[in-house]
XYZ file of C-alpha atoms in Angstrom:
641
model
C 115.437 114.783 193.311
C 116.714 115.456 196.665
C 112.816 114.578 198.111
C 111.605 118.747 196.891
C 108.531 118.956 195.172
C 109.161 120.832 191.947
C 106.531 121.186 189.048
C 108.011 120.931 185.446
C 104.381 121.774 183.921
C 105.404 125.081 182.559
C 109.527 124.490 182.077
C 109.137 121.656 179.870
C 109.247 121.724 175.993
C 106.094 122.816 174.845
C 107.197 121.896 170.845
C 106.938 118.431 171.006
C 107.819 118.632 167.550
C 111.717 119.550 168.201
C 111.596 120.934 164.697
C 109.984 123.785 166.038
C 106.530 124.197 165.041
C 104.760 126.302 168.171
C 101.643 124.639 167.011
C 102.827 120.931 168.010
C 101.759 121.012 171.897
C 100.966 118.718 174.286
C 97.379 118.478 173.982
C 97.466 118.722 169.836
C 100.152 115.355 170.862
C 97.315 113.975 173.271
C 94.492 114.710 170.726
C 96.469 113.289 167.913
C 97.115 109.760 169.803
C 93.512 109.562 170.939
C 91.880 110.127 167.131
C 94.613 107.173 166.058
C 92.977 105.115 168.478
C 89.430 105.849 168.015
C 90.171 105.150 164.302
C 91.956 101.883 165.292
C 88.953 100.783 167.365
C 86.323 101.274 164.705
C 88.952 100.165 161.720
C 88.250 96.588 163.786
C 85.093 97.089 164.995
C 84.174 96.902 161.519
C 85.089 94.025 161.051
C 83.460 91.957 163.779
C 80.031 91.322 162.367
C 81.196 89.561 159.262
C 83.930 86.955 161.431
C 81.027 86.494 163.978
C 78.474 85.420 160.845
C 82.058 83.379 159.588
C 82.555 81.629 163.011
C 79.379 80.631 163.748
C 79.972 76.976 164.736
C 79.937 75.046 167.991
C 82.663 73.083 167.389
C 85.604 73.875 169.811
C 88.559 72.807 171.678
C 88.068 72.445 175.889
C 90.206 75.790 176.425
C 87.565 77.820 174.443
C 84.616 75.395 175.579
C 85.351 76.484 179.298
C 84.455 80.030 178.544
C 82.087 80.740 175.211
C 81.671 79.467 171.955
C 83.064 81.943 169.357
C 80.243 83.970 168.547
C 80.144 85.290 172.326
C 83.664 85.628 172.593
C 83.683 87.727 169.590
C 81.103 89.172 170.609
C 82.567 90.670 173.853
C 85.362 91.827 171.521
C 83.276 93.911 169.177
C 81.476 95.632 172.668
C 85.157 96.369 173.668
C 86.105 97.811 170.708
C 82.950 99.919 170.752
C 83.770 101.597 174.218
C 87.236 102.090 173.130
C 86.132 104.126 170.237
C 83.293 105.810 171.761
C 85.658 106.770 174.908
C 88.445 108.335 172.746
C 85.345 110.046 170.487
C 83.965 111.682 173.983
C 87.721 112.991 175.269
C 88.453 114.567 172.460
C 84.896 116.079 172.549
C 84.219 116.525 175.899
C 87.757 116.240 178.007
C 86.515 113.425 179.800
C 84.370 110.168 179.462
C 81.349 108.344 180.604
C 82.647 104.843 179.980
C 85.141 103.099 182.676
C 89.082 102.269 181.122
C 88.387 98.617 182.395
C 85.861 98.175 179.849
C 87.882 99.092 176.918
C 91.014 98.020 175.249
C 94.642 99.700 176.941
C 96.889 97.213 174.878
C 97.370 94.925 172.041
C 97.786 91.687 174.519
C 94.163 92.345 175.592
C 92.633 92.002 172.425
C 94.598 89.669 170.851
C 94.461 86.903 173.688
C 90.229 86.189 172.671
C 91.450 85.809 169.363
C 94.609 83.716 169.810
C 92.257 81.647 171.875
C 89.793 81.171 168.794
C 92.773 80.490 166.714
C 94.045 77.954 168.727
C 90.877 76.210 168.893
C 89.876 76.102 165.317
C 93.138 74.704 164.635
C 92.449 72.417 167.370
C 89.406 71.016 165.459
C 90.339 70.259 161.845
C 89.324 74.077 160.736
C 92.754 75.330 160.250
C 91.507 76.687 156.594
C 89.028 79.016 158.409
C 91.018 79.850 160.756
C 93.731 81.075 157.894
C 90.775 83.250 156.770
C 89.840 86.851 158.263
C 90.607 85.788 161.246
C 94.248 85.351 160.790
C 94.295 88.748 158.582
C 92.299 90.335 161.758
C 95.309 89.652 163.902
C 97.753 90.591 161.933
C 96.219 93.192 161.389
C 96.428 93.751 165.092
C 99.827 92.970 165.809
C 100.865 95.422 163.038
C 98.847 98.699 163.975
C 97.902 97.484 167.522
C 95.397 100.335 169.122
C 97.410 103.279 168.610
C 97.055 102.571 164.441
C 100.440 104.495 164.373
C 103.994 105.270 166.867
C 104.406 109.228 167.095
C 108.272 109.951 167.911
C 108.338 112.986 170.180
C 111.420 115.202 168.873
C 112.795 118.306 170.654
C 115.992 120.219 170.133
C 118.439 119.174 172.830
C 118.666 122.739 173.896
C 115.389 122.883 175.226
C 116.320 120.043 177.724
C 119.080 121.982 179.210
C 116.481 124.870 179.351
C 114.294 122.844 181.607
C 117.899 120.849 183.441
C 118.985 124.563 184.160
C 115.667 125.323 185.661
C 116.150 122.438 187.695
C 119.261 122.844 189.124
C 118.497 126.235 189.600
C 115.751 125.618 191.704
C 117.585 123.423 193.951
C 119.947 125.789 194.365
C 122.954 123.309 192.898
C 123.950 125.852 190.273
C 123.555 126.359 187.211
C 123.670 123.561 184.807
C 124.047 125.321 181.533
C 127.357 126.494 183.178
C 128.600 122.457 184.122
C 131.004 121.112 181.897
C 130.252 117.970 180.247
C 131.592 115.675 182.681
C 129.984 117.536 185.811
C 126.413 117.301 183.843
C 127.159 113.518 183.091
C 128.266 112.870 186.600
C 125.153 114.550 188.231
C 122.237 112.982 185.449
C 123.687 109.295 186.296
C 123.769 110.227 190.242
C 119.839 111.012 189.965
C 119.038 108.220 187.598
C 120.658 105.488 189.551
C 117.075 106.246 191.866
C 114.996 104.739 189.425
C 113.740 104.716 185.482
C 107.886 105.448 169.666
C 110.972 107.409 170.432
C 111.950 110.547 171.947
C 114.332 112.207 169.254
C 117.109 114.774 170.281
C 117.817 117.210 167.546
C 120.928 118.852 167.672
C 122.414 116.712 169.921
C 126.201 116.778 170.592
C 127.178 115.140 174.156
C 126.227 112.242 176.180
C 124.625 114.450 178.718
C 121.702 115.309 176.460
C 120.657 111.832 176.187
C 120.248 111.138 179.638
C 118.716 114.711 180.388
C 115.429 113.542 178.385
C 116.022 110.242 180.398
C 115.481 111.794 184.071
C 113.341 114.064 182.541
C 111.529 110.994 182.156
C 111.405 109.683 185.175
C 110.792 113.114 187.179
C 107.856 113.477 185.229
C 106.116 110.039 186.292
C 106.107 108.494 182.381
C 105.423 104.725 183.087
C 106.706 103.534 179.985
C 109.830 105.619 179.255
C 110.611 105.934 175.684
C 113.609 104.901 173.773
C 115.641 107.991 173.448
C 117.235 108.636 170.010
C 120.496 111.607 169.474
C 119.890 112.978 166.479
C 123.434 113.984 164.662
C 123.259 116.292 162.390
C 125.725 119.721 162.127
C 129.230 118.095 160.676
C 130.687 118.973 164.117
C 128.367 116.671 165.963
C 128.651 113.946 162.990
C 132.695 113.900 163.517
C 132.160 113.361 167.400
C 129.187 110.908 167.006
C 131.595 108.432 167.780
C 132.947 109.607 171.109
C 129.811 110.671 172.246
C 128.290 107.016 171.895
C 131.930 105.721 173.499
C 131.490 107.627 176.296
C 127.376 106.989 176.701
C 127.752 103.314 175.913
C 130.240 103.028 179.066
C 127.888 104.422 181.157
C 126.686 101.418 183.868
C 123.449 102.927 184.388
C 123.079 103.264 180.477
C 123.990 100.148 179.487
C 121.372 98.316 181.795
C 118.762 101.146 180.496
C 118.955 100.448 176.688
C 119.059 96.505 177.267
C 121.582 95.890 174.219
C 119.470 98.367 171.646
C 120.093 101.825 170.495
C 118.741 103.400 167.667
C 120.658 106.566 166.323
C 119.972 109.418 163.920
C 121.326 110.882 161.163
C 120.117 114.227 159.752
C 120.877 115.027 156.115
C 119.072 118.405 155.914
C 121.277 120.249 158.208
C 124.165 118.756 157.662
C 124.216 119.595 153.755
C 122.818 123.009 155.209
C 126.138 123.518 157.407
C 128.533 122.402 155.067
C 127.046 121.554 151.783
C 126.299 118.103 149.819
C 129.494 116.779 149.048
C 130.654 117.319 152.905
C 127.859 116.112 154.654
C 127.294 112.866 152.568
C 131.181 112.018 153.111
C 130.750 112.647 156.662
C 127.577 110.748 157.053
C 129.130 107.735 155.353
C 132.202 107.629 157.859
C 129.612 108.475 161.141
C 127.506 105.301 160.096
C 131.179 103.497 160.123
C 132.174 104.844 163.096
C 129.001 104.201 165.668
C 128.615 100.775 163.876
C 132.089 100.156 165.016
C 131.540 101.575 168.616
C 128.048 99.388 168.784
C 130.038 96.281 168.287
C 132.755 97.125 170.308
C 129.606 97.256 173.275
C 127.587 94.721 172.405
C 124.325 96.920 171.425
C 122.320 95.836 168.208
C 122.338 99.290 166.493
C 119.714 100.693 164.096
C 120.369 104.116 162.093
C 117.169 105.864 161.519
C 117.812 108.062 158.516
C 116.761 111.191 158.367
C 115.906 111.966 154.640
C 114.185 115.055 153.106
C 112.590 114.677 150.014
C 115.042 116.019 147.444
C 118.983 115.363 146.633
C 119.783 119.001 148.989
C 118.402 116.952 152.008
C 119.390 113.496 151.165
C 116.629 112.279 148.665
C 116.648 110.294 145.873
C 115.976 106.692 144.387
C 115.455 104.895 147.579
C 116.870 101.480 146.513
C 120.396 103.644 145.094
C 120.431 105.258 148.272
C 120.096 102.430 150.622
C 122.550 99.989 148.322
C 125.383 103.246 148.669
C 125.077 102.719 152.538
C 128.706 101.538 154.076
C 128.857 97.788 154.597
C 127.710 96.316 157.828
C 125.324 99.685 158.602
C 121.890 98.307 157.750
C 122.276 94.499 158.445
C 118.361 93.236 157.672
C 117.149 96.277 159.869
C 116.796 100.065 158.156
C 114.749 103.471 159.499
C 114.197 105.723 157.207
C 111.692 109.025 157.595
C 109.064 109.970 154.601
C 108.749 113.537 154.388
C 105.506 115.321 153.586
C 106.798 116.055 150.127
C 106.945 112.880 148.850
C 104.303 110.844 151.104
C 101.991 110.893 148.407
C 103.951 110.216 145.498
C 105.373 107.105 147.642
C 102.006 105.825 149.482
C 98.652 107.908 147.483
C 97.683 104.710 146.152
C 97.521 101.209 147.110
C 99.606 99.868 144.558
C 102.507 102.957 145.624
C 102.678 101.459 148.877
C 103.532 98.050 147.848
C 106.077 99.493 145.019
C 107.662 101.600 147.752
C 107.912 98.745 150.442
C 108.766 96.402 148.001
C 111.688 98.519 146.788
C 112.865 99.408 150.005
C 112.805 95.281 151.106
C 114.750 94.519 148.123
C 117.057 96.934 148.117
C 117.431 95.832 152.271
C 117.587 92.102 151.248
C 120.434 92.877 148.576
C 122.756 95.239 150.761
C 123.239 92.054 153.539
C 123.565 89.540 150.865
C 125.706 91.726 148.374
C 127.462 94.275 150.523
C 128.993 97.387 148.795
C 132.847 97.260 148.138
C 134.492 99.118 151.134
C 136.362 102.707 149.424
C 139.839 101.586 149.025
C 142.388 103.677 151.545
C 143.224 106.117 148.708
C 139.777 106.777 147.994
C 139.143 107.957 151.344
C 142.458 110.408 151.770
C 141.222 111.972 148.437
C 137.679 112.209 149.503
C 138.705 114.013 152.867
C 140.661 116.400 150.912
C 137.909 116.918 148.277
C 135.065 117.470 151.071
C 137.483 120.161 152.916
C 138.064 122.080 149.993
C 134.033 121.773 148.830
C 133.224 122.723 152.550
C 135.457 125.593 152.614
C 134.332 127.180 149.209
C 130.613 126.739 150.498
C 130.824 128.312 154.097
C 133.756 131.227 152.610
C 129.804 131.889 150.499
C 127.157 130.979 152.642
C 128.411 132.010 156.099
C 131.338 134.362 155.158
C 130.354 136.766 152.618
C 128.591 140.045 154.025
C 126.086 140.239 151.762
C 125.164 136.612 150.862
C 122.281 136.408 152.976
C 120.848 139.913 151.239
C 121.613 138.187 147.806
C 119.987 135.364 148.759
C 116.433 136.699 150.160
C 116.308 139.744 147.132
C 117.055 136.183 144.516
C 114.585 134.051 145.856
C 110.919 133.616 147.097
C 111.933 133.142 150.728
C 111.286 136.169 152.292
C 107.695 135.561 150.964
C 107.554 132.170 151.724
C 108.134 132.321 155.359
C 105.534 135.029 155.420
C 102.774 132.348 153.906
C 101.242 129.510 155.292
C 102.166 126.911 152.997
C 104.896 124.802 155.373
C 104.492 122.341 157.660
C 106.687 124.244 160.400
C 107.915 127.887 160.738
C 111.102 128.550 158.310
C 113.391 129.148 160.929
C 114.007 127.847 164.290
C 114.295 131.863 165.847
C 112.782 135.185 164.369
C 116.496 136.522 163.562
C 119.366 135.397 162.621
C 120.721 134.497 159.495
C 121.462 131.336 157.562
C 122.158 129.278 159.961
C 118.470 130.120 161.934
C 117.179 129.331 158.684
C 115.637 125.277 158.422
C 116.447 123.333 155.639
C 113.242 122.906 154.183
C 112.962 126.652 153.055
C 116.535 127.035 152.281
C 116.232 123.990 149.286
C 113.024 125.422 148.475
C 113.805 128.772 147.734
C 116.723 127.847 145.429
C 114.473 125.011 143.695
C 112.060 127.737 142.849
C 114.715 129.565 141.066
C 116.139 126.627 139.114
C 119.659 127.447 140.705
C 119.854 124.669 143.776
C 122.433 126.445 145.218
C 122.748 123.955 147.669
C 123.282 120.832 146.085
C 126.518 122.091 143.905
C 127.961 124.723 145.821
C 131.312 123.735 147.225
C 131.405 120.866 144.198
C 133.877 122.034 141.316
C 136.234 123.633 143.888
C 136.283 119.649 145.216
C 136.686 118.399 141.314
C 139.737 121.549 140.439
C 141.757 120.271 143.554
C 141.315 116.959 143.017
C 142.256 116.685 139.305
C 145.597 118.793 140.370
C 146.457 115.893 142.595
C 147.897 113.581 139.646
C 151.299 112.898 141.463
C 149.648 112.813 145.057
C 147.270 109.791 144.330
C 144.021 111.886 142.223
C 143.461 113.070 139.157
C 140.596 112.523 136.678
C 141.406 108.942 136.289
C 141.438 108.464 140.123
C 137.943 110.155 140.187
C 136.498 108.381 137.190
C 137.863 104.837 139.313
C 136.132 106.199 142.445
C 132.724 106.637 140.216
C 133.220 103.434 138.536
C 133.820 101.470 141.255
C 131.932 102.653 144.602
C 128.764 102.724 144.788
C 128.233 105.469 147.302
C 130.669 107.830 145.423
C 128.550 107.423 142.093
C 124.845 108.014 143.618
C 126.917 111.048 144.784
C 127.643 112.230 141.634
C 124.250 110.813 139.828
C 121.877 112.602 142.094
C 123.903 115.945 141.074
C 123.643 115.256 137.694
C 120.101 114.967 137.596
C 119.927 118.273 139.547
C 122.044 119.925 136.712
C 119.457 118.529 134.182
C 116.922 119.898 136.270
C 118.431 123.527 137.141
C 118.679 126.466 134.438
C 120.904 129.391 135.343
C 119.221 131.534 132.539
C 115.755 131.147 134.665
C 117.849 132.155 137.856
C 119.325 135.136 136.278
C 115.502 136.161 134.832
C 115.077 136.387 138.763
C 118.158 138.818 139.129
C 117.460 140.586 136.562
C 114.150 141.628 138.722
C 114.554 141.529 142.089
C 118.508 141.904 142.645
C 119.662 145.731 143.502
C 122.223 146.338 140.792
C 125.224 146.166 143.055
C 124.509 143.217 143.969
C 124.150 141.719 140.496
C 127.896 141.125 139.809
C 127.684 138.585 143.221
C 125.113 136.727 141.090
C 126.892 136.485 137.748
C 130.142 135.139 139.773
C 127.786 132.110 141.390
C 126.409 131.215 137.575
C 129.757 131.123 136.437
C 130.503 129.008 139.354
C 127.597 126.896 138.294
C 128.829 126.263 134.464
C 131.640 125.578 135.102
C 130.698 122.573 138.359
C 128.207 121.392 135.868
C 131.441 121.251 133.052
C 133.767 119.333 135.458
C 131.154 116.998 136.341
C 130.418 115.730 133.257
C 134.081 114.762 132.825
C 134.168 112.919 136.407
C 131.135 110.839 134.812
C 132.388 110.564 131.584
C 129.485 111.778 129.714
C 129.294 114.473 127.380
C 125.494 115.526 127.950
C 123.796 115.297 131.036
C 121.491 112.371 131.989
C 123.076 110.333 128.657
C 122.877 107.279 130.386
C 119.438 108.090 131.574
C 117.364 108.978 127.979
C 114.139 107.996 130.150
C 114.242 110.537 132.585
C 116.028 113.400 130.524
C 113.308 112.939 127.761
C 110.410 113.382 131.074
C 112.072 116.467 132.450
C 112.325 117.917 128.607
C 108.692 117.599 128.364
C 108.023 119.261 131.432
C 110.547 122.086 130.992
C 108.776 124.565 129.050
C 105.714 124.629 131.555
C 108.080 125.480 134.453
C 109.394 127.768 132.383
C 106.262 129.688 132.324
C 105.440 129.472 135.946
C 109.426 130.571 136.425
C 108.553 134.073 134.732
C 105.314 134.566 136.235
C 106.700 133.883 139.645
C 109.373 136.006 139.054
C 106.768 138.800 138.015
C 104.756 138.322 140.618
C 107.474 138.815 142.914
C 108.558 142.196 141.406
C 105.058 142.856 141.685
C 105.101 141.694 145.610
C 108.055 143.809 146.600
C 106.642 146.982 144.437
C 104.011 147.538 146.488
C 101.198 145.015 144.973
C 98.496 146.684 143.238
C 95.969 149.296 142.665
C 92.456 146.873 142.995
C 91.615 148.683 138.766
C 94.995 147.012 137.784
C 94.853 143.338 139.240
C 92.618 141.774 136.529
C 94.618 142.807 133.712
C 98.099 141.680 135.203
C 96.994 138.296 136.005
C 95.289 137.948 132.111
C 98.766 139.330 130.965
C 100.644 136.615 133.257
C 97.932 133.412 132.852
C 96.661 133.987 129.266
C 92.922 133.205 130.902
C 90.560 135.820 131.996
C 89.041 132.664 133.904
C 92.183 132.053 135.964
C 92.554 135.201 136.407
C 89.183 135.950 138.111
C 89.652 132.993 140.541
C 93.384 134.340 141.203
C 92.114 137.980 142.425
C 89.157 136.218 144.672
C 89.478 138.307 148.331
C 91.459 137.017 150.968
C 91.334 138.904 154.318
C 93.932 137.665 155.889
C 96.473 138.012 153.217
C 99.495 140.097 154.397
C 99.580 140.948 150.017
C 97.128 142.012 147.264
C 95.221 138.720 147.256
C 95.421 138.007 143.832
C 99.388 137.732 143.700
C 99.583 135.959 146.735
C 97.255 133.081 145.051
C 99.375 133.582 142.020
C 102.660 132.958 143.823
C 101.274 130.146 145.696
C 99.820 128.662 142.860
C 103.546 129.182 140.898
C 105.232 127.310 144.141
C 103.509 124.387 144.024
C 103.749 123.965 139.711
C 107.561 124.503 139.825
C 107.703 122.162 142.847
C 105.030 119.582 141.275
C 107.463 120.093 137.855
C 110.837 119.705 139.382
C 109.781 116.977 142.069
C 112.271 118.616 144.388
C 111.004 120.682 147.072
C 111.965 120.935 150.543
C-alpha cells in the first residue's frame, strides 16, 4: 500500500471464529492445525510396517528399479512421516523444533508421489491385486485427509474487516473508510489489489466491498496461499440483496480472474429465522438460492451454496434427505455444503455405522435432486407466499423487536439469563455484552424456548400467515390454495412438516408452569396472549395439512415422542423449580439436601447434585441440577440450539 510499512498484528481479527468466541485466537487456530497434522502423520505412520512386511518383493518396473526396491522406498516414507509428527508434537510443546521442514512432509504431492510410484510399478508387473490392497486404501486415504486430516474455515463478522480497513486508511491518512460509500470502498480495494494476490467465511456480509476487504487483507498480510473467500448471507435484508451484491462482485475484472470460474456462497438459517422468523427466512432463502444461481450462470462461475444449518427446525434442521430434496431446482447440481453443528455431530457420526447412514443419505438424497428435480412453485404460489411471509414477518418483529417489554418477558420465562451465565456453549450467547434481541445468537435464543416447550421461534409469525391467506379466496388463496401448495411442492410441505413435529413436541401447559414461577404478575397477561397465539397456529395448521391430530401420518415418531414425554415432563418442573430457586436467592447450605431429594426422588442424586463447586456464580447444587435438567430436556426433545 502506497510502499509504508504498517503492522496489522494487533488491528486484525483476533476471533477467528467470526461467531464470536474470544477464545478462538490465532495461536488456539495454529495449535489446532498442527495437532491435525501430527495426528495425520502418525494415523499413516501406523500403517507403514504392515505394507513394508506386504511389499516385500524385488520384483519391479525400471522407474522404481532406478531408485529402491519398495521396502526402502517405504521405508523413507515411514522416517518422513515420523519427523512430521514428532516436529508438530515439539511446536506445540516447545514453540519451536529440532528437526529441519525439508525432512518432513509440507503437502499431499510429496507423499503421495513414492507411493504412486509403487503403484505404478506393481501394476507394471502382473501384481495389480496387491497393489488394490492397503496400498491403494493408503492413498486414498491420503488424497482424502491429506496432512492436515481436516480444512478449518476461518469465519469473522464482516465488521471486523472494516475495523481493521478503517485502521488502514486511517493510517495513511486517506480518510476514513467506515465513512466511504460503497462504491468509493469498491473503487479503492480493486485499485490496491490490481498490485498483486479451507475458506475464509464473512458473516454478516452485505456489499461487495467486504469480500474483497478480507482479499487485500490477504495479500497485505503475506498469506501465500490466499483462501477462497465465502459472504455469508444471512439477516433477510442481506438475503434480498444477495443478488446484486454477487452482480456487482462478479463484474469486477480483478474478481473474476481471482475466483477462476468458482464461488462458493453462504446461507445462514439461524439468523435469518432469528430476524424475521421461520416462515420468512425459509421463503427468502429459497428465492436467494434462485437468484445467485441465476446471477452465477449469467457469469460463467460454477457456484456451490454451503448451507448453513443449526441443528433443530428454528435454525434450519431437520431430516437431511427432506431438506436437501425441498432445495429449488438447479441449486445443488451433484455438488452440496452443508455444516454439522455440535448438537447433532454425534447423533450423525458417534458410530461407524452413523457415518455411513448419514453420508449415504445425504448422497442419495444429492443423486435424486439432479435426476428428479423438484417441481418449480407455480407463479401463484409464489405471490401468495410473499404475501404470507410479510404478514408472518410483521406479526413476529411487531413481538420480538417492537413490544417494550418482550425482551423482559422473555429472560423472566426462560433459562437464558442463566444460561449465558454457565459454561455449557460452544461460544458466548451474544455477539456484545448489551443489547437486546438482536445481540442475542441464535443458538441461545432456540434454546431457551426449547427448554420451555414453547419454541417461540419456530411458530411465531405462522397463523397470522395462515388467517390472511385463507381470507384471500377471491384473490388466488384460500385453504384449498394452501392445501395445493402442501400437496404439491415439496419445499412448501417440509415447511409445514418440520412445524408440525415441533407442535407435537411443544406443550404450552409446561410453558405456562414456567410463568406461573418466574413471570412478575403484570407481565403474565403478555404470556397468556402468546399461548393463545400458539393454539390457535397449531389449530390452523392442522387444517393446511389436512390432519386432524398432529404427526397422523407419522404414528412412528408420535408414538417415540409419547414415550419420552412424561420424563421431560419431570425435568420441565424441576427446572422450572430450580430456577425459582436460582432467582430467590439459592439456598441456605442446611436446606440444599432436602430440596434436591424433594425434586430427584434419590437421596443418591441428590448428594452428587450438592457436590462443591468453587467457581459456581450459584449454590452449587442447583447449578448441577439445572445443568443436568438442560441437557435431559435437550437429549428428550432432540432440538437444541
Amino acid at each position: 500500500m502506497r510502499g509504508e510499512e504498517f503492522n496489522l498484528q494487533d488491528r486484525l481479527p483476533r476471533e477467528f471464529d467470526g461467531a464470536g468466541n474470544p477464545r478462538v485466537t490465532p495461536e488456539v487456530t495454529r495449535d489446532v492445525c498442527l495437532l491435525a497434522r501430527m495426528m495425520a502423520a502418525n494415523m499413516y505412520f501406523s500403517k507403514m510396517a504392515d505394507l513394508m512386511f506386504e511389499l516385500s518383493m524385488w520384483r519391479c518396473n525400471d522407474e522404481l528399479r532406478a531408485r529402491e526396491p519398495y521396502r526402502i522406498i517405504l521405508g523413507d516414507v515411514r522416517d518422513k512421516l515420523y519427523n512430521t509428527c514428532e516436529r508438530a508434537r515439539q511446536i506445540l510443546s516447545k514453540g519451536i523444533s529440532s528437526i529441519p521442514e525439508d525432512q518432513t512432509y509440507t503437502n499431499v504431492e510429496q507423499f503421495l508421489e513414492p507411493l504412486e510410484l509403487c503403484y505404478r510399478s506393481l501394476c507394471d508387473c502382473g501384481d495389480k491385486l496387491i497393489a488394490d490392497g492397503s496400498l491403494l486404501d493408503l492413498m486414498r486415504q491420503v488424497s482424502t485427509f491429506g496432512l492436515s486430516l481436516v480444512k478449518l474455515d476461518i469465519r469473522q463478522e464482516s465488521e471486523r474487516h472494516t475495523d481493521a480497513m478503517d485502521a488502514i486508511t486511517t493510517h495513511l491518512g486517506i480518510g476514513s473508510y467506515r465513512e466511504w460509500p460503497e462504491e468509493r470502498r469498491q473503487e479503492w480495494l480493486v485499485s490496491e489489489l490490481r498490485d498483486s494476490f479451507g475458506a475464509y467465511i464473512i458473516s454478516m456480509a452485505t456489499a461487495p466491498s467486504d469480500v474483497l476487504a478480507v482479499e487485500l487483507l490477504q495479500r497485505e498480510c503475506g498469506v501465500k496461499k490466499p483462501l477462497r473467500v465465502v459472504p455469508l448471507f444471512e439477516k433477510l435484508a442481506d438475503l434480498q440483496q444477495a443478488r446484486a451484491t454477487m452482480e456487482l462482485l462478479f463484474s469486477v475484472d480483478w474478481y473474476k480472474e481471482r475466483i477462476d470460474g468458482k464461488q462458493e456462497i453462504m446461507i445462514g438459517y439461524s439468523d435469518s429465522g432469528k430476524d424475521a422468523g421461520r416462515l420468512s427466512a425459509a421463503w427468502q432463502l429459497y428465492k436467494a438460492q434462485e437468484e445467485i444461481v441465476g446471477v452465477a450462470e449469467r457469469h460463467g462461475v460454477k457456484l456451490t451454496i454451503f448451507h448453513g444449518r443449526g441443528g433443530t427446525v428454528g435454525r434450519g434442521g431437520g431430516p437431511s434427505h427432506l431438506a436437501i430434496l425441498s432445495q429449488p431446482p438447479n441449486t445443488v447440481n451433484g455438488s452440496l455444503r452443508v455444516t454439522v453443528q455440535g448438537e447433532v455431530i454425534e447423533k450423525s457420526f458417534g458410530e461407524e455405522n452413523l457415518c455411513f447412514r448419514t453420508l449415504q443419505r445425504f448422497t442419495a438424497a444429492t443423486l435424486e435432486h439432479g435426476m428428479n428435480p423438484p417441481v418449480s412453485p407455480k407463479p401463484e404460489w409464489r405471490r401468495l407466499l410473499d404475501d404470507m411471509a410479510t404478514v408472518a414477518t410483521d406479526e413476529y418483529r411487531s413481538i420480538v423487536f417492537q413490544e417494550p417489554r418482550f425482551v423482559e418477558y422473555f429472560r423472566a420465562a426462560t433459562p437464558e439469563t442463566e444460561y449465558g451465565r454457565m459454561n455449557i456453549g460452544s461460544r458466548p450467547s451474544k455477539r456484545k455484552p448489551g443489547g437486546g434481541i438482536e445481540s442475542l445468537r441464535a443458538i441461545p435464543w432456540i434454546f431457551a424456548w426449547t427448554q420451555t416447550r414453547f419454541h417461540l421461534p419456530v411458530w411465531l409469525g405462522f397463523g397470522a400467515a395462515f388467517r390472511h391467506a385463507m381470507q384471500q379466496s377471491d384473490a388466488g388463496g384460500g385453504l384449498a390454495r394452501l392445501r395445493e401448495m402442501y400437496d404439491e411442492w415439496p419445499f412448501f410441505r417440509v415447511t409445514i412438516d418440520l412445524l408440525e413435529m415441533v407442535f407435537a413436541k411443544g406443550d404450552p401447559g409446561i410453558a405456562a408452569l414456567y410463568d406461573e414461577l418466574l413471570v412478575p404478575d403484570d407481565l403474565r397477561p403478555f404470556g397468556e396472549q402468546l399461548r393463545a397465539n400458539y393454539v390457535e397456529t397449531q389449530r390452523l395448521l392442522l387444517q393446511v395439512a389436512g390432519h386432524k391430530d398432529l404427526l397422523e401420518s407419522d404414528p412412528y415418531l408420535r408414538q417415540r415422542l409419547m414415550l419420552r414425554d412424561s420424563y421431560i415432563t419431570a425435568l420441565n418442573v424441576c427446572q422450572a423449580y430450580t430456577l425459582k430457586r436460582i432467582r430467590d436467592g439459592g439456598f441456605r447450605p442446611e436446606t440444599r439436601a432436602p430440596l434436591s431429594k424433594e425434586l430427584l426422588g434419590s437421596s443418591a442424586v441428590a448428594e452428587k447434585l450438592v457436590k462443591l463447586n468453587p467457581n459456581s456464580e450459584y449454590d452449587p447444587g442447583l447449578e448441577d441440577t439445572l445443568i443436568l435438567t438442560m441437557k435431559g430436556i435437550a437429549a428428550g426433545m432432540q432440538n437444541t440450539g
